Amino acid sequence: MKILHLDSNHALLINQLNDLGYQNDEDYISSKEEIITKIHNYDGFIIRSRFSIDKAFLDKATNLKFIGRVGAGLENIDCAHAESKGIALIAAPEGNRNAVGEHSLGMLLSLFNKLNKADKEVRNGKWLREENRGIELDGRTVGLIGYGNMGKSFAKKLRGFDVEVLCYDIKPNVGNANCKQVSLTELQEKADVLSLHTPQTPLTENMINSDIINGFKKNFWLINTARGKSVVTKDLVSALKTGKISGAGLDVLEYEKASFENLFSDDKMPEAFQYLINSENVLLSPHVAGWTVESKERLAQTIVDKIKAKFC
């Protein structure tokens, strides 16, 4: 088979595919239009998030047997059209689930203990102890929306704490020893913390809005390491202002698909985002929850293993 690599990844990916006897070509700079002119020459291609794979692209890929996505989600691929053409879709959520679980926990503990705020103050010569008194996770209820690879990983990390972990998922019977599956109503009634672990789909876009937020019985903390478009930012900001959301850890933002750096010009920054970056109870990271040294290797190995299992 001939495989085209559209993003750079861990070296083991190409090395092991070479060992399997496949031809591996790399093109990390050509435009999508240029790639389209030669995609018919390939049996498979491997991508992270360089560009979307739409119907027009797939129709030109006349010999394609598989698409490998070195990551968890497939939202940038027209999956229905690919499947109608018999193209296998290979993703790797197993590869970075541990990293996402650790990052989610890290964000939550940092928010509870005001670590980001305290660090900035100490660096600026302020020694404020009472103002940085934290709260403890033990005794609280953590609610998860989505209980696939990422949700299960986070729940496993929480086993060392005296917490109740609940999950809501559209799939039945996904709960396990680490987490009790409940209705959305019960989760909203009991949760002190809400953590999102859902893919981007029509069902999850704008999922966390003012109606859902105000349906929670308690004030709560929000962690989002899933997809930025799942949260309506202006509704999140409104809830932060009223205290309904006590604080938020956001690894993803709805603004990511725009040129992020351009947001920092005065005439382009959305008012809601301006509030987030100035809030001491908001922790931000640049979509790196699943982006560790170890996950880079695991993601690549997962793709190799799945290609090997399907085609060898």
PDB file of N, CA, C and O in Angstrom, residues 18 24 45 58-59 96 101 113 115 131 147 156 161 169-170 189 205 208 210 212 223-224 226 228 230-231 261-262 301:
ATOM      1  N   ASN A  18       6.929   1.357   7.356  1.00  0.00           N
ATOM      2  CA  ASN A  18       7.968   0.907   6.419  1.00  0.00           C
ATOM      3  C   ASN A  18       8.300  -0.559   6.645  1.00  0.00           C
ATOM      4  O   ASN A  18       8.452  -1.341   5.696  1.00  0.00           O
ATOM      5  N   ASN A  24       5.710   4.957   2.145  1.00  0.00           N
ATOM      6  CA  ASN A  24       5.279   6.118   2.913  1.00  0.00           C
ATOM      7  C   ASN A  24       5.838   7.396   2.302  1.00  0.00           C
ATOM      8  O   ASN A  24       7.053   7.589   2.252  1.00  0.00           O
ATOM      9  N   PHE A  45      -4.172   7.719   3.830  1.00  0.00           N
ATOM     10  CA  PHE A  45      -3.412   8.884   4.264  1.00  0.00           C
ATOM     11  C   PHE A  45      -3.613   9.090   5.753  1.00  0.00           C
ATOM     12  O   PHE A  45      -4.601   8.626   6.342  1.00  0.00           O
ATOM     13  N   LEU A  58     -12.785  13.500  -0.859  1.00  0.00           N
ATOM     14  CA  LEU A  58     -12.954  12.048  -0.854  1.00  0.00           C
ATOM     15  C   LEU A  58     -13.280  11.515  -2.246  1.00  0.00           C
ATOM     16  O   LEU A  58     -12.854  10.413  -2.608  1.00  0.00           O
ATOM     17  N   ASP A  59     -14.032  12.274  -3.028  1.00  0.00           N
ATOM     18  CA  ASP A  59     -14.388  11.821  -4.377  1.00  0.00           C
ATOM     19  C   ASP A  59     -13.175  11.734  -5.296  1.00  0.00           C
ATOM     20  O   ASP A  59     -13.179  10.983  -6.274  1.00  0.00           O
ATOM     21  N   ASN A  96      -4.279   9.100  23.693  1.00  0.00           N
ATOM     22  CA  ASN A  96      -4.073  10.277  24.551  1.00  0.00           C
ATOM     23  C   ASN A  96      -5.077  10.391  25.693  1.00  0.00           C
ATOM     24  O   ASN A  96      -5.168  11.420  26.343  1.00  0.00           O
ATOM     25  N   GLY A 101      -6.952  12.736  30.927  1.00  0.00           N
ATOM     26  CA  GLY A 101      -7.385  12.521  32.306  1.00  0.00           C
ATOM     27  C   GLY A 101      -6.521  13.271  33.295  1.00  0.00           C
ATOM     28  O   GLY A 101      -7.021  13.913  34.226  1.00  0.00           O
ATOM     29  N   ASN A 113      -7.200  25.310  44.294  1.00  0.00           N
ATOM     30  CA  ASN A 113      -6.148  25.822  45.168  1.00  0.00           C
ATOM     31  C   ASN A 113      -5.567  27.160  44.702  1.00  0.00           C
ATOM     32  O   ASN A 113      -4.562  27.617  45.249  1.00  0.00           O
ATOM     33  N   LEU A 115      -3.815  28.096  42.288  1.00  0.00           N
ATOM     34  CA  LEU A 115      -2.380  28.028  42.032  1.00  0.00           C
ATOM     35  C   LEU A 115      -1.933  29.048  40.988  1.00  0.00           C
ATOM     36  O   LEU A 115      -0.861  29.650  41.109  1.00  0.00           O
ATOM     37  N   GLU A 131      -6.023  35.344  51.068  1.00  0.00           N
ATOM     38  CA  GLU A 131      -6.683  35.550  49.785  1.00  0.00           C
ATOM     39  C   GLU A 131      -6.539  34.342  48.858  1.00  0.00           C
ATOM     40  O   GLU A 131      -7.295  34.196  47.885  1.00  0.00           O
ATOM     41  N   TYR A 147     -18.844   9.554  28.544  1.00  0.00           N
ATOM     42  CA  TYR A 147     -18.083   8.564  29.301  1.00  0.00           C
ATOM     43  C   TYR A 147     -17.484   7.523  28.353  1.00  0.00           C
ATOM     44  O   TYR A 147     -17.737   6.325  28.444  1.00  0.00           O
ATOM     45  N   LYS A 156     -10.993   7.406  36.474  1.00  0.00           N
ATOM     46  CA  LYS A 156      -9.969   6.553  37.090  1.00  0.00           C
ATOM     47  C   LYS A 156      -9.012   7.390  37.930  1.00  0.00           C
ATOM     48  O   LYS A 156      -8.597   6.980  39.019  1.00  0.00           O
ATOM     49  N   PHE A 161      -9.466  10.084  45.446  1.00  0.00           N
ATOM     50  CA  PHE A 161     -10.144  11.119  46.219  1.00  0.00           C
ATOM     51  C   PHE A 161     -11.466  10.581  46.762  1.00  0.00           C
ATOM     52  O   PHE A 161     -12.073   9.679  46.196  1.00  0.00           O
ATOM     53  N   ASP A 169     -24.389  10.020  29.639  1.00  0.00           N
ATOM     54  CA  ASP A 169     -23.964   9.677  28.290  1.00  0.00           C
ATOM     55  C   ASP A 169     -25.182   9.195  27.516  1.00  0.00           C
ATOM     56  O   ASP A 169     -26.086   8.562  28.086  1.00  0.00           O
ATOM     57  N   ILE A 170     -25.239   9.515  26.218  1.00  0.00           N
ATOM     58  CA  ILE A 170     -26.391   9.086  25.418  1.00  0.00           C
ATOM     59  C   ILE A 170     -26.386   7.581  25.182  1.00  0.00           C
ATOM     60  O   ILE A 170     -27.421   7.004  24.845  1.00  0.00           O
ATOM     61  N   GLU A 189     -28.538  17.910  39.518  1.00  0.00           N
ATOM     62  CA  GLU A 189     -28.972  18.068  40.912  1.00  0.00           C
ATOM     63  C   GLU A 189     -27.806  17.898  41.888  1.00  0.00           C
ATOM     64  O   GLU A 189     -27.739  18.577  42.919  1.00  0.00           O
ATOM     65  N   GLU A 205     -22.697  20.449  20.029  1.00  0.00           N
ATOM     66  CA  GLU A 205     -22.399  21.850  19.723  1.00  0.00           C
ATOM     67  C   GLU A 205     -23.341  22.759  20.516  1.00  0.00           C
ATOM     68  O   GLU A 205     -24.558  22.566  20.516  1.00  0.00           O
ATOM     69  N   ILE A 208     -23.457  23.289  26.336  1.00  0.00           N
ATOM     70  CA  ILE A 208     -23.442  23.967  27.630  1.00  0.00           C
ATOM     71  C   ILE A 208     -23.835  25.421  27.394  1.00  0.00           C
ATOM     72  O   ILE A 208     -23.020  26.259  27.014  1.00  0.00           O
ATOM     73  N   SER A 210     -27.015  28.603  28.605  1.00  0.00           N
ATOM     74  CA  SER A 210     -27.617  29.161  29.825  1.00  0.00           C
ATOM     75  C   SER A 210     -28.695  28.246  30.393  1.00  0.00           C
ATOM     76  O   SER A 210     -28.834  28.136  31.616  1.00  0.00           O
ATOM     77  N   ILE A 212     -28.886  24.894  30.279  1.00  0.00           N
ATOM     78  CA  ILE A 212     -28.241  23.771  30.972  1.00  0.00           C
ATOM     79  C   ILE A 212     -27.565  24.270  32.252  1.00  0.00           C
ATOM     80  O   ILE A 212     -27.676  23.655  33.323  1.00  0.00           O
ATOM     81  N   ILE A 223     -14.927  22.148  33.798  1.00  0.00           N
ATOM     82  CA  ILE A 223     -13.677  21.764  33.129  1.00  0.00           C
ATOM     83  C   ILE A 223     -14.035  21.330  31.712  1.00  0.00           C
ATOM     84  O   ILE A 223     -14.911  20.478  31.515  1.00  0.00           O
ATOM     85  N   ASN A 224     -13.373  21.901  30.720  1.00  0.00           N
ATOM     86  CA  ASN A 224     -13.616  21.489  29.334  1.00  0.00           C
ATOM     87  C   ASN A 224     -12.302  21.165  28.644  1.00  0.00           C
ATOM     88  O   ASN A 224     -11.532  22.041  28.265  1.00  0.00           O
ATOM     89  N   ALA A 226     -12.647  18.920  26.073  1.00  0.00           N
ATOM     90  CA  ALA A 226     -13.263  18.209  24.954  1.00  0.00           C
ATOM     91  C   ALA A 226     -13.195  19.040  23.681  1.00  0.00           C
ATOM     92  O   ALA A 226     -12.199  19.014  22.964  1.00  0.00           O
ATOM     93  N   GLY A 228     -14.221  23.052  22.005  1.00  0.00           N
ATOM     94  CA  GLY A 228     -14.574  24.414  22.354  1.00  0.00           C
ATOM     95  C   GLY A 228     -15.994  24.785  22.000  1.00  0.00           C
ATOM     96  O   GLY A 228     -16.664  25.546  22.722  1.00  0.00           O
ATOM     97  N   SER A 230     -18.568  23.144  22.246  1.00  0.00           N
ATOM     98  CA  SER A 230     -19.570  22.568  23.142  1.00  0.00           C
ATOM     99  C   SER A 230     -20.085  23.577  24.158  1.00  0.00           C
ATOM    100  O   SER A 230     -21.141  23.375  24.750  1.00  0.00           O
ATOM    101  N   VAL A 231     -19.339  24.650  24.372  1.00  0.00           N
ATOM    102  CA  VAL A 231     -19.698  25.652  25.375  1.00  0.00           C
ATOM    103  C   VAL A 231     -19.996  26.980  24.693  1.00  0.00           C
ATOM    104  O   VAL A 231     -19.195  27.466  23.888  1.00  0.00           O
ATOM    105  N   GLU A 261      -4.168  34.146  17.238  1.00  0.00           N
ATOM    106  CA  GLU A 261      -3.355  35.328  17.517  1.00  0.00           C
ATOM    107  C   GLU A 261      -4.067  36.612  17.113  1.00  0.00           C
ATOM    108  O   GLU A 261      -3.902  37.657  17.749  1.00  0.00           O
ATOM    109  N   ASN A 262      -4.887  36.559  16.074  1.00  0.00           N
ATOM    110  CA  ASN A 262      -5.583  37.754  15.610  1.00  0.00           C
ATOM    111  C   ASN A 262      -6.618  38.259  16.612  1.00  0.00           C
ATOM    112  O   ASN A 262      -7.050  39.414  16.536  1.00  0.00           O
ATOM    113  N   GLN A 301       1.566   4.841  17.814  1.00  0.00           N
ATOM    114  CA  GLN A 301       1.549   3.383  17.933  1.00  0.00           C
ATOM    115  C   GLN A 301       0.137   2.832  17.751  1.00  0.00           C
ATOM    116  O   GLN A 301      -0.049   1.774  17.131  1.00  0.00           O
TER     117      GLN A 301
END
